[in-house]
Amino acid sequence: MSERSASDGSSDREPAKEAKVASPVMNCSS
C-alpha cells in the first residue's frame, strides 16, 4: 500500500481513471 501512495504523484499524470482512484485512496490514507 505504501508503494501505491508514493506512486500517487506519478498516478496524477496517468489518465483521469487512475487519478479518480488515487483521489479517494489518498483521502483515506490522509
GROMACS .gro file of N, CA and C in nm:
model
   90
    1MET      N    1   0.086  -0.120   0.000
    1MET     CA    2   0.000   0.000   0.000
    1MET      C    3   0.089   0.125   0.000
    2SER      N    4   0.195   0.119   0.077
    2SER     CA    5   0.286   0.235   0.088
    2SER      C    6   0.338   0.269  -0.052
    3GLU      N    7   0.374   0.167  -0.126
    3GLU     CA    8   0.427   0.191  -0.262
    3GLU      C    9   0.326   0.268  -0.346
    4ARG      N   10   0.201   0.231  -0.333
    4ARG     CA   11   0.095   0.296  -0.415
    4ARG      C   12   0.091   0.445  -0.375
    5SER      N   13   0.100   0.472  -0.249
    5SER     CA   14   0.092   0.612  -0.200
    5SER      C   15   0.205   0.694  -0.265
    6ALA      N   16   0.324   0.640  -0.263
    6ALA     CA   17   0.439   0.712  -0.320
    6ALA      C   18   0.418   0.731  -0.470
    7SER      N   19   0.360   0.633  -0.534
    7SER     CA   20   0.335   0.641  -0.679
    7SER      C   21   0.220   0.738  -0.708
    8ASP      N   22   0.147   0.774  -0.606
    8ASP     CA   23   0.032   0.864  -0.624
    8ASP      C   24   0.073   0.983  -0.712
    9GLY      N   25   0.187   1.043  -0.683
    9GLY     CA   26   0.232   1.158  -0.762
    9GLY      C   27   0.239   1.120  -0.910
   10SER      N   28   0.296   1.006  -0.939
   10SER     CA   29   0.308   0.962  -1.079
   10SER      C   30   0.169   0.932  -1.135
   11SER      N   31   0.085   0.879  -1.051
   11SER     CA   32  -0.052   0.843  -1.094
   11SER      C   33  -0.124   0.969  -1.142
   12ASP      N   34  -0.098   1.078  -1.074
   12ASP     CA   35  -0.167   1.204  -1.110
   12ASP      C   36  -0.151   1.229  -1.261
   13ARG      N   37  -0.037   1.193  -1.315
   13ARG     CA   38  -0.011   1.217  -1.460
   13ARG      C   39  -0.089   1.113  -1.542
   14GLU      N   40  -0.119   1.002  -1.484
   14GLU     CA   41  -0.194   0.898  -1.559
   14GLU      C   42  -0.331   0.952  -1.600
   15PRO      N   43  -0.406   0.876  -1.677
   15PRO     CA   44  -0.540   0.918  -1.721
   15PRO      C   45  -0.631   0.952  -1.603
   16ALA      N   46  -0.739   1.019  -1.630
   16ALA     CA   47  -0.834   1.058  -1.523
   16ALA      C   48  -0.878   0.933  -1.447
   17LYS      N   49  -0.887   0.822  -1.516
   17LYS     CA   50  -0.933   0.697  -1.449
   17LYS      C   51  -0.843   0.668  -1.328
   18GLU      N   52  -0.714   0.674  -1.349
   18GLU     CA   53  -0.620   0.645  -1.239
   18GLU      C   54  -0.627   0.756  -1.133
   19ALA      N   55  -0.635   0.878  -1.179
   19ALA     CA   56  -0.641   0.992  -1.085
   19ALA      C   57  -0.766   0.980  -0.998
   20LYS      N   58  -0.877   0.943  -1.059
   20LYS     CA   59  -1.003   0.931  -0.981
   20LYS      C   60  -0.984   0.828  -0.869
   21VAL      N   61  -0.918   0.720  -0.899
   21VAL     CA   62  -0.898   0.615  -0.798
   21VAL      C   63  -0.798   0.661  -0.692
   22ALA      N   64  -0.700   0.736  -0.735
   22ALA     CA   65  -0.596   0.784  -0.640
   22ALA      C   66  -0.657   0.890  -0.547
   23SER      N   67  -0.748   0.967  -0.598
   23SER     CA   68  -0.809   1.074  -0.516
   23SER      C   69  -0.869   1.016  -0.387
   24PRO      N   70  -0.964   0.925  -0.398
   24PRO     CA   71  -1.027   0.866  -0.279
   24PRO      C   72  -0.924   0.791  -0.194
   25VAL      N   73  -0.834   0.725  -0.257
   25VAL     CA   74  -0.732   0.648  -0.183
   25VAL      C   75  -0.646   0.742  -0.100
   26MET      N   76  -0.605   0.853  -0.159
   26MET     CA   77  -0.520   0.950  -0.088
   26MET      C   78  -0.595   1.005   0.033
   27ASN      N   79  -0.720   1.037   0.012
   27ASN     CA   80  -0.802   1.093   0.122
   27ASN      C   81  -0.805   0.993   0.238
   28CYS      N   82  -0.825   0.869   0.207
   28CYS     CA   83  -0.835   0.766   0.312
   28CYS      C   84  -0.700   0.755   0.383
   29SER      N   85  -0.594   0.760   0.305
   29SER     CA   86  -0.459   0.749   0.363
   29SER      C   87  -0.432   0.869   0.454
   30SER      N   88  -0.476   0.984   0.410
   30SER     CA   89  -0.453   1.106   0.490
   30SER      C   90  -0.517   1.086   0.627
   0.00000   0.00000   0.00000
